[in-house]
């Protein structure tokens, strides 16, 4: 696609997200809160499906990973030890012409001269460091002793709780601690819809190991994470692996891979898989004076474990799912005339609604009663949606546009009016192929469930 085509595609995606209830601008009626987003009825279902599947794959399906849900408010000593208080900054410049506040690496350059990307102005301030953390006060008095931070990442709470989790879980190396949770960064210039936001969620694993296992586990987790993205329906051809050069890695990292996705606005990072060595635990040992080491019962060794960290953004992955699913094709309308159909081709396990249920006519009491019966039958197994408004073709289109993979229509055959052999059967429609098949009501739940997994 050309740059213009990609921009148009992104505009359509953003419009659909608001129109159909995936994502809204936060506090929109008051002009919006920049870099902060609210997830609507469909968006929260999509987001929850993603988080639940990540937790299933990363924690419940494994014997070597346990979970944690740590506090958002963070003791300043934790972030001082990790280096965030002193070094978690971006270089910031101001444009004196349009008053825009920008990251220095976002400036455009023409004929060797830095320019403001908004107005093209060249009257810019010198770059200065800008700390990205949100600072707050705890307690009744506003003094230095009451300072706390909204955590800028979920990793540090895992390192701080390493010993407690180790003691209660009785795990042996290698093992991991997983967490899904909110993080906050005061971005200078949030951009690209939800991709770079000030409030976001992370899905993070800290996998602790012996030093000699680090590089092998880095390769292992990279492979596992690529597999995960394919399992949730993201096209492998749009995924790319960047082996981050040593000079661009954190100084403590022995290896880092970025898993990138081809968004309409360019190739951007979805997840980092990094071998962080023992840096974080060592920093907290020095700062707190508390032991965070590991004793190997078999070898009688005591040492500080190394760690491999797969860290993914929930919001970025949701955006990738939406961008990957968005498609347009042609389908016949009620009169057989071909028209453009917008369809979200979510993998069934990610789709916000799994099945929509339609009585053929809303004013036929027997059809409505059967449709409600099907709804009750299926909703115990999956998220379903009941719709009786408008022509059946219009109802199909509405569900296609939000990515519902299956539609069930209750018609006169269901009532046995066209032969007893068809009584209590329904029409099951597939979103992608638009093909329909006749299915017995009693087989619906098992059949659709098998297609979702």
Short mmCIF file of C-alpha atoms in Angstrom, two decimals:
data_model
loop_
_atom_site.label_atom_id
_atom_site.label_comp_id
_atom_site.label_asym_id
_atom_site.label_seq_id
_atom_site.Cartn_x
_atom_site.Cartn_y
_atom_site.Cartn_z
CA UNK A 1 0.00 0.00 0.00
CA UNK A 2 1.04 3.59 -0.57
CA UNK A 3 1.40 6.04 2.30
CA UNK A 4 -1.89 7.66 1.35
CA UNK A 5 -3.69 4.30 1.22
CA UNK A 6 -2.30 3.34 4.64
CA UNK A 7 -3.41 6.67 6.11
CA UNK A 8 -6.91 6.17 4.68
CA UNK A 9 -7.03 2.63 6.04
CA UNK A 10 -6.05 3.88 9.50
CA UNK A 11 -8.72 6.58 9.36
CA UNK A 12 -11.34 3.92 8.57
CA UNK A 13 -10.14 1.76 11.46
CA UNK A 14 -10.26 4.64 13.95
CA UNK A 15 -13.74 5.59 12.72
CA UNK A 16 -14.99 2.01 13.05
CA UNK A 17 -13.56 1.73 16.58
CA UNK A 18 -15.67 4.65 17.76
CA UNK A 19 -18.75 3.89 15.65
CA UNK A 20 -19.05 0.30 16.79
CA UNK A 21 -17.87 0.67 20.39
CA UNK A 22 -14.34 -0.68 20.46
CA UNK A 23 -12.43 2.41 21.62
CA UNK A 24 -13.47 5.93 22.66
CA UNK A 25 -11.44 9.03 23.43
CA UNK A 26 -11.35 9.42 27.21
CA UNK A 27 -13.42 12.35 28.56
CA UNK A 28 -14.50 13.17 25.01
CA UNK A 29 -17.42 15.40 26.04
CA UNK A 30 -14.90 17.67 27.75
CA UNK A 31 -12.54 17.85 24.79
CA UNK A 32 -10.74 14.59 25.47
CA UNK A 33 -7.73 13.62 27.58
CA UNK A 34 -4.70 13.35 25.31
CA UNK A 35 -3.06 9.92 25.25
CA UNK A 36 -5.80 8.25 27.32
CA UNK A 37 -8.47 5.92 25.91
CA UNK A 38 -11.60 4.13 27.10
CA UNK A 39 -12.59 0.70 25.80
CA UNK A 40 -16.25 0.37 24.86
CA UNK A 41 -18.51 -2.73 25.08
CA UNK A 42 -16.75 -4.54 22.22
CA UNK A 43 -13.28 -3.26 23.03
CA UNK A 44 -13.34 -4.51 26.59
CA UNK A 45 -14.43 -7.97 25.42
CA UNK A 46 -11.62 -8.08 22.85
CA UNK A 47 -9.11 -6.87 25.44
CA UNK A 48 -10.28 -9.41 28.02
CA UNK A 49 -10.14 -12.24 25.49
CA UNK A 50 -6.53 -11.33 24.75
CA UNK A 51 -5.51 -11.12 28.41
CA UNK A 52 -7.31 -14.33 29.34
CA UNK A 53 -5.67 -16.25 26.50
CA UNK A 54 -2.22 -14.85 27.42
CA UNK A 55 -2.78 -15.92 31.04
CA UNK A 56 -3.94 -19.36 29.93
CA UNK A 57 -0.90 -19.91 27.71
CA UNK A 58 1.71 -18.30 29.94
CA UNK A 59 0.53 -19.39 33.40
CA UNK A 60 -2.20 -22.02 33.61
CA UNK A 61 -0.88 -24.30 30.88
CA UNK A 62 2.59 -24.38 32.45
CA UNK A 63 4.04 -25.87 35.64
CA UNK A 64 6.92 -23.38 35.79
CA UNK A 65 5.07 -20.02 35.95
CA UNK A 66 2.99 -18.44 38.72
CA UNK A 67 1.09 -15.16 38.81
CA UNK A 68 1.26 -11.84 40.63
CA UNK A 69 -0.96 -8.76 40.77
CA UNK A 70 1.06 -5.97 42.37
CA UNK A 71 0.09 -2.44 43.37
CA UNK A 72 0.22 0.46 40.91
CA UNK A 73 1.41 2.96 43.53
CA UNK A 74 5.15 2.40 43.87
CA UNK A 75 7.61 3.25 46.64
CA UNK A 76 10.15 5.78 45.30
CA UNK A 77 13.02 3.64 46.61
CA UNK A 78 12.01 0.86 44.20
CA UNK A 79 12.25 3.18 41.19
CA UNK A 80 15.40 4.83 42.53
CA UNK A 81 17.10 1.43 42.69
CA UNK A 82 15.89 0.46 39.21
CA UNK A 83 17.24 3.70 37.72
CA UNK A 84 13.86 5.15 36.72
CA UNK A 85 14.03 8.19 39.00
CA UNK A 86 17.36 9.31 37.57
CA UNK A 87 17.34 8.08 33.98
CA UNK A 88 13.80 7.34 32.76
CA UNK A 89 13.70 10.35 30.46
CA UNK A 90 13.15 11.42 26.87
CA UNK A 91 14.84 14.44 25.24
CA UNK A 92 12.20 17.19 24.85
CA UNK A 93 12.14 20.34 22.70
CA UNK A 94 9.59 23.13 22.29
CA UNK A 95 8.65 24.83 19.02
CA UNK A 96 8.58 28.57 19.74
CA UNK A 97 6.31 29.18 16.72
CA UNK A 98 3.37 26.77 17.23
CA UNK A 99 4.16 26.00 20.89
CA UNK A 100 4.21 22.26 20.25
CA UNK A 101 6.10 20.13 22.76
CA UNK A 102 7.99 17.33 21.02
CA UNK A 103 10.42 14.53 21.54
CA UNK A 104 13.75 15.42 19.96
CA UNK A 105 13.75 12.20 17.92
CA UNK A 106 10.39 13.16 16.35
CA UNK A 107 11.76 16.25 14.64
CA UNK A 108 11.89 16.28 10.87
CA UNK A 109 15.00 17.39 9.01
CA UNK A 110 15.29 19.37 5.78
CA UNK A 111 18.60 20.38 4.26
CA UNK A 112 20.32 19.36 7.46
CA UNK A 113 18.14 21.62 9.64
CA UNK A 114 15.79 20.28 12.34
CA UNK A 115 12.17 21.37 11.92
CA UNK A 116 8.91 21.11 13.81
CA UNK A 117 6.81 18.32 12.20
CA UNK A 118 3.62 20.31 12.91
CA UNK A 119 4.35 23.75 11.44
CA UNK A 120 7.76 23.35 9.78
CA UNK A 121 9.23 25.98 12.11
CA UNK A 122 12.97 26.03 12.80
CA UNK A 123 12.86 28.11 15.98
CA UNK A 124 13.28 25.25 18.49
CA UNK A 125 14.56 25.15 22.04
CA UNK A 126 17.56 23.09 23.06
CA UNK A 127 16.75 19.50 23.96
CA UNK A 128 16.34 18.87 27.68
CA UNK A 129 15.57 15.71 29.65
CA UNK A 130 11.93 15.07 30.57
CA UNK A 131 11.12 12.41 33.18
CA UNK A 132 8.30 10.18 31.98
CA UNK A 133 6.98 9.09 35.38
CA UNK A 134 3.79 10.31 37.01
CA UNK A 135 4.51 11.49 40.55
CA UNK A 136 1.85 11.70 43.25
CA UNK A 137 1.50 12.29 46.99
CA UNK A 138 0.41 9.75 49.61
CA UNK A 139 -1.10 10.90 52.87
CA UNK A 140 -2.32 14.22 54.20
CA UNK A 141 0.89 16.23 53.96
CA UNK A 142 2.60 17.22 50.73
CA UNK A 143 6.28 16.80 51.51
CA UNK A 144 9.18 14.80 50.02
CA UNK A 145 8.52 11.90 52.40
CA UNK A 146 5.02 11.42 50.95
CA UNK A 147 6.09 11.09 47.28
CA UNK A 148 5.04 7.98 45.39
CA UNK A 149 4.88 7.12 41.69
CA UNK A 150 2.42 5.47 39.37
CA UNK A 151 4.49 2.57 38.14
CA UNK A 152 6.06 3.08 34.68
CA UNK A 153 6.27 -0.70 34.13
CA UNK A 154 5.10 -3.88 35.84
CA UNK A 155 8.52 -5.55 36.00
CA UNK A 156 9.94 -3.93 39.13
CA UNK A 157 7.20 -5.19 41.42
CA UNK A 158 8.01 -8.72 40.26
CA UNK A 159 11.69 -8.30 41.14
CA UNK A 160 10.85 -6.78 44.53
CA UNK A 161 8.50 -9.68 45.35
CA UNK A 162 10.82 -12.36 43.95
CA UNK A 163 11.79 -13.83 47.33
CA UNK A 164 8.23 -13.90 48.66
CA UNK A 165 6.92 -15.63 45.56
CA UNK A 166 9.83 -18.08 45.58
CA UNK A 167 9.21 -19.03 49.21
CA UNK A 168 5.45 -19.60 48.86
CA UNK A 169 5.47 -21.28 45.43
CA UNK A 170 8.46 -23.57 46.17
CA UNK A 171 9.49 -23.42 42.53
CA UNK A 172 12.88 -24.49 41.27
CA UNK A 173 14.86 -22.73 38.57
CA UNK A 174 14.01 -22.05 35.87
CA UNK A 175 10.62 -20.57 36.73
CA UNK A 176 8.66 -17.44 35.95
CA UNK A 177 6.42 -14.83 37.57
CA UNK A 178 3.75 -13.37 35.29
CA UNK A 179 1.68 -10.22 35.64
CA UNK A 180 -0.90 -8.28 33.67
CA UNK A 181 -1.45 -4.72 34.80
CA UNK A 182 -1.59 -1.00 34.21
CA UNK A 183 1.48 1.18 33.74
CA UNK A 184 1.78 4.93 33.24
CA UNK A 185 4.22 7.06 31.27
CA UNK A 186 3.89 10.80 30.80
CA UNK A 187 4.61 10.69 27.08
CA UNK A 188 5.68 14.03 25.61
CA UNK A 189 3.65 13.47 22.47
CA UNK A 190 1.23 10.49 22.44
CA UNK A 191 0.45 9.41 18.90
CA UNK A 192 -0.80 6.77 16.47
CA UNK A 193 -4.18 6.23 18.11
CA UNK A 194 -3.74 3.86 21.10
CA UNK A 195 -0.24 2.75 20.14
CA UNK A 196 1.60 5.26 22.34
CA UNK A 197 -0.50 6.25 25.33
CA UNK A 198 0.01 7.68 28.78
CA UNK A 199 -1.99 4.91 30.46
CA UNK A 200 -1.60 1.39 29.14
CA UNK A 201 -1.51 -2.27 30.12
CA UNK A 202 1.33 -4.75 29.97
CA UNK A 203 1.48 -8.55 29.86
CA UNK A 204 4.84 -9.35 31.33
CA UNK A 205 6.81 -12.42 32.37
CA UNK A 206 10.06 -12.45 34.33
CA UNK A 207 11.57 -15.89 33.81
CA UNK A 208 14.34 -16.61 36.32
CA UNK A 209 17.15 -18.99 35.47
CA UNK A 210 20.77 -19.97 36.01
CA UNK A 211 23.29 -17.70 34.25
CA UNK A 212 24.31 -20.38 31.75
CA UNK A 213 20.66 -20.85 30.65
CA UNK A 214 20.03 -17.23 29.70
CA UNK A 215 20.82 -17.19 25.99
CA UNK A 216 19.06 -20.48 25.28
CA UNK A 217 15.95 -19.28 27.09
CA UNK A 218 16.05 -16.00 25.18
CA UNK A 219 15.75 -18.00 21.93
CA UNK A 220 13.09 -20.25 23.46
CA UNK A 221 10.85 -17.40 24.57
CA UNK A 222 11.19 -15.57 21.27
CA UNK A 223 9.88 -18.66 19.50
CA UNK A 224 7.05 -19.09 22.01
CA UNK A 225 5.93 -15.49 21.67
CA UNK A 226 5.84 -15.57 17.87
CA UNK A 227 3.74 -18.72 18.16
CA UNK A 228 1.34 -16.87 20.49
CA UNK A 229 0.70 -14.07 17.99
CA UNK A 230 -0.06 -16.59 15.27
CA UNK A 231 -2.47 -18.40 17.61
CA UNK A 232 -4.50 -15.23 18.19
CA UNK A 233 -4.86 -14.67 14.45
CA UNK A 234 -2.17 -12.10 13.63
CA UNK A 235 -0.69 -12.72 10.19
CA UNK A 236 2.86 -14.04 10.36
CA UNK A 237 3.81 -12.08 7.25
CA UNK A 238 3.12 -8.84 9.14
CA UNK A 239 5.29 -9.86 12.09
CA UNK A 240 9.00 -9.08 12.06
CA UNK A 241 11.84 -9.87 14.43
CA UNK A 242 14.43 -7.19 15.12
CA UNK A 243 17.66 -8.34 16.72
CA UNK A 244 18.44 -5.14 18.63
CA UNK A 245 22.10 -4.12 18.09
CA UNK A 246 24.29 -4.02 21.19
CA UNK A 247 24.70 -0.24 21.08
CA UNK A 248 20.89 0.20 21.15
CA UNK A 249 20.21 -2.28 23.96
CA UNK A 250 20.05 -1.46 27.64
CA UNK A 251 23.57 -1.69 29.02
CA UNK A 252 22.67 -4.68 31.22
CA UNK A 253 21.08 -6.70 28.39
CA UNK A 254 23.01 -9.55 26.78
CA UNK A 255 20.41 -9.88 24.05
CA UNK A 256 17.11 -8.27 23.06
CA UNK A 257 14.63 -9.04 20.30
CA UNK A 258 11.77 -6.76 19.34
CA UNK A 259 8.70 -8.40 17.82
CA UNK A 260 7.32 -5.80 15.43
CA UNK A 261 4.05 -5.52 13.53
CA UNK A 262 3.32 -3.71 10.25
CA UNK A 263 0.72 -1.16 11.32
CA UNK A 264 -0.73 1.18 8.68
CA UNK A 265 1.45 3.90 10.25
CA UNK A 266 4.61 1.79 9.96
CA UNK A 267 6.46 -1.11 11.53
CA UNK A 268 6.36 -0.76 15.32
CA UNK A 269 7.21 -2.83 18.38
CA UNK A 270 4.58 -5.12 19.90
CA UNK A 271 6.79 -6.90 22.39
CA UNK A 272 10.34 -7.02 23.63
CA UNK A 273 12.05 -10.26 24.62
CA UNK A 274 15.14 -9.39 26.60
CA UNK A 275 17.85 -11.21 28.56
CA UNK A 276 18.28 -8.77 31.47
CA UNK A 277 20.98 -10.84 33.29
CA UNK A 278 20.88 -10.38 37.10
CA UNK A 279 20.92 -6.58 36.95
CA UNK A 280 17.50 -5.88 38.49
CA UNK A 281 17.80 -8.27 41.43
CA UNK A 282 21.32 -7.04 42.14
CA UNK A 283 20.15 -3.42 42.17
CA UNK A 284 17.42 -4.17 44.69
CA UNK A 285 19.78 -6.23 46.83
CA UNK A 286 22.17 -3.27 47.02
CA UNK A 287 19.47 -0.69 47.65
CA UNK A 288 17.39 -2.63 50.20
CA UNK A 289 20.07 -4.70 51.88
CA UNK A 290 17.76 -7.71 51.68
CA UNK A 291 18.71 -11.10 50.19
CA UNK A 292 17.11 -11.86 46.82
CA UNK A 293 19.25 -14.85 45.95
CA UNK A 294 18.43 -18.48 45.23
CA UNK A 295 19.71 -21.60 46.97
CA UNK A 296 20.00 -24.71 44.85
CA UNK A 297 19.29 -27.72 47.08
CA UNK A 298 20.97 -30.15 44.70
CA UNK A 299 24.26 -28.33 44.07
CA UNK A 300 24.28 -26.43 47.40
CA UNK A 301 25.01 -23.22 45.46
CA UNK A 302 23.69 -19.81 46.42
CA UNK A 303 23.50 -17.23 43.61
CA UNK A 304 21.42 -14.39 42.18
CA UNK A 305 19.31 -15.68 39.26
CA UNK A 306 19.39 -14.18 35.79
CA UNK A 307 16.15 -13.31 34.03
CA UNK A 308 14.64 -13.41 30.54
CA UNK A 309 11.73 -11.02 30.06
CA UNK A 310 9.01 -11.29 27.39
CA UNK A 311 7.08 -8.01 27.80
CA UNK A 312 4.05 -7.27 25.60
CA UNK A 313 1.68 -4.32 25.41
CA UNK A 314 -2.00 -5.20 25.78
CA UNK A 315 -3.20 -2.05 24.03
CA UNK A 316 -0.69 -2.38 21.20
CA UNK A 317 -1.68 -6.00 20.65
CA UNK A 318 -5.39 -5.09 20.65
CA UNK A 319 -4.63 -2.43 18.03
CA UNK A 320 -2.68 -4.98 15.97
CA UNK A 321 -5.61 -7.41 16.19
CA UNK A 322 -7.98 -4.71 14.95
CA UNK A 323 -5.67 -3.59 12.13
CA UNK A 324 -5.02 -7.18 11.05
CA UNK A 325 -8.72 -8.09 11.13
CA UNK A 326 -10.03 -5.10 9.15
CA UNK A 327 -11.04 -6.03 5.63
CA UNK A 328 -13.38 -4.97 2.86
CA UNK A 329 -14.94 -7.28 0.28
CA UNK A 330 -18.15 -7.55 -1.73
CA UNK A 331 -21.40 -9.22 -0.77
CA UNK A 332 -24.95 -9.20 -2.17
CA UNK A 333 -27.59 -7.03 -0.52
CA UNK A 334 -31.23 -7.99 0.01
CA UNK A 335 -31.94 -7.59 -3.73
CA UNK A 336 -28.85 -9.47 -4.89
CA UNK A 337 -26.91 -6.32 -5.80
CA UNK A 338 -23.22 -6.44 -4.86
CA UNK A 339 -22.10 -3.92 -2.25
CA UNK A 340 -18.96 -3.29 -0.20
CA UNK A 341 -18.88 -5.26 3.02
CA UNK A 342 -16.70 -4.21 5.97
CA UNK A 343 -15.68 -7.30 7.90
CA UNK A 344 -13.44 -7.76 10.92
CA UNK A 345 -11.81 -11.15 10.47
CA UNK A 346 -10.90 -11.79 14.12
CA UNK A 347 -9.78 -15.26 15.05
CA UNK A 348 -12.87 -16.78 16.76
CA UNK A 349 -11.03 -17.08 20.09
CA UNK A 350 -10.39 -13.32 20.06
CA UNK A 351 -13.75 -12.13 18.67
CA UNK A 352 -15.68 -10.00 21.20
CA UNK A 353 -18.95 -11.78 20.36
CA UNK A 354 -18.77 -15.40 19.27
CA UNK A 355 -22.26 -15.88 17.91
CA UNK A 356 -25.24 -13.69 17.00
CA UNK A 357 -28.77 -15.02 17.19
CA UNK A 358 -31.52 -13.83 14.84
CA UNK A 359 -35.21 -14.69 14.71
CA UNK A 360 -36.20 -14.34 11.07
CA UNK A 361 -39.15 -12.10 12.02
CA UNK A 362 -39.53 -10.08 15.21
CA UNK A 363 -43.33 -10.13 15.11
CA UNK A 364 -43.62 -13.91 15.00
CA UNK A 365 -43.89 -14.97 18.64
CA UNK A 366 -42.90 -18.60 18.05
CA UNK A 367 -39.70 -17.57 16.22
CA UNK A 368 -38.73 -15.13 18.97
CA UNK A 369 -39.36 -17.76 21.66
CA UNK A 370 -37.12 -20.26 19.86
CA UNK A 371 -34.43 -17.61 19.34
CA UNK A 372 -34.44 -16.83 23.06
CA UNK A 373 -34.15 -20.55 23.74
CA UNK A 374 -31.05 -20.73 21.52
CA UNK A 375 -29.65 -17.65 23.26
CA UNK A 376 -30.04 -19.29 26.68
CA UNK A 377 -28.50 -22.50 25.34
CA UNK A 378 -25.37 -20.81 23.99
CA UNK A 379 -24.69 -18.03 26.50
CA UNK A 380 -23.54 -20.56 29.10
CA UNK A 381 -20.66 -21.42 26.77
CA UNK A 382 -19.77 -18.15 25.04
CA UNK A 383 -20.55 -14.46 24.63
CA UNK A 384 -23.59 -14.12 22.34
CA UNK A 385 -25.70 -11.27 20.98
CA UNK A 386 -29.41 -11.28 20.23
CA UNK A 387 -30.68 -9.07 17.37
CA UNK A 388 -34.17 -8.91 15.94
CA UNK A 389 -34.07 -5.45 14.35
CA UNK A 390 -34.14 -4.94 10.58
CA UNK A 391 -33.80 -7.19 7.56
CA UNK A 392 -31.74 -10.33 8.12
CA UNK A 393 -29.10 -9.21 5.61
CA UNK A 394 -28.60 -5.93 7.48
CA UNK A 395 -28.23 -7.86 10.71
CA UNK A 396 -25.55 -10.05 9.13
CA UNK A 397 -23.66 -6.94 7.98
CA UNK A 398 -23.71 -5.39 11.44
CA UNK A 399 -22.19 -8.52 12.92
CA UNK A 400 -19.62 -8.83 10.12
CA UNK A 401 -18.48 -5.29 10.91
CA UNK A 402 -17.72 -6.16 14.53
CA UNK A 403 -16.14 -9.51 13.73
CA UNK A 404 -18.73 -11.98 15.03
CA UNK A 405 -17.64 -15.28 13.45
CA UNK A 406 -20.99 -17.10 13.55
CA UNK A 407 -24.65 -16.23 13.09
CA UNK A 408 -27.64 -18.42 13.92
CA UNK A 409 -30.98 -17.74 12.23
CA UNK A 410 -34.21 -19.19 13.59
CA UNK A 411 -36.72 -19.56 10.76
CA UNK A 412 -39.90 -21.41 9.85
CA UNK A 413 -37.98 -24.65 9.27
CA UNK A 414 -37.01 -24.45 12.98
CA UNK A 415 -40.72 -24.55 13.85
CA UNK A 416 -41.28 -27.63 11.68
CA UNK A 417 -43.52 -25.76 9.23
CA UNK A 418 -41.60 -27.12 6.23
CA UNK A 419 -41.19 -30.68 7.38
CA UNK A 420 -40.83 -32.38 10.74
CA UNK A 421 -37.32 -33.51 9.84
CA UNK A 422 -36.19 -29.85 10.06
CA UNK A 423 -37.88 -29.06 13.37
CA UNK A 424 -35.42 -27.67 15.95
CA UNK A 425 -32.74 -27.08 13.35
CA UNK A 426 -31.29 -23.64 12.61
CA UNK A 427 -29.18 -21.96 9.95
CA UNK A 428 -25.55 -21.49 11.00
CA UNK A 429 -23.73 -18.83 8.97
CA UNK A 430 -19.94 -18.41 8.73
CA UNK A 431 -18.71 -14.80 8.71
CA UNK A 432 -15.76 -15.24 6.35
CA UNK A 433 -17.19 -17.54 3.70
CA UNK A 434 -20.84 -16.43 4.25
CA UNK A 435 -21.79 -20.08 3.73
CA UNK A 436 -24.77 -21.47 5.62
CA UNK A 437 -25.51 -24.96 6.93
CA UNK A 438 -28.42 -26.58 8.71
CA UNK A 439 -27.59 -27.63 12.27
CA UNK A 440 -29.62 -29.22 15.05
CA UNK A 441 -30.13 -26.90 18.01
CA UNK A 442 -28.82 -29.52 20.45
CA UNK A 443 -25.51 -29.69 18.53
CA UNK A 444 -24.95 -25.94 18.28
CA UNK A 445 -22.97 -25.34 21.48
CA UNK A 446 -20.48 -28.14 20.88
CA UNK A 447 -20.09 -27.33 17.19
CA UNK A 448 -19.43 -23.60 17.68
CA UNK A 449 -17.20 -24.21 20.71
CA UNK A 450 -15.02 -26.53 18.64
CA UNK A 451 -14.55 -23.80 16.04
CA UNK A 452 -13.64 -21.15 18.61
CA UNK A 453 -10.77 -23.01 20.28
#
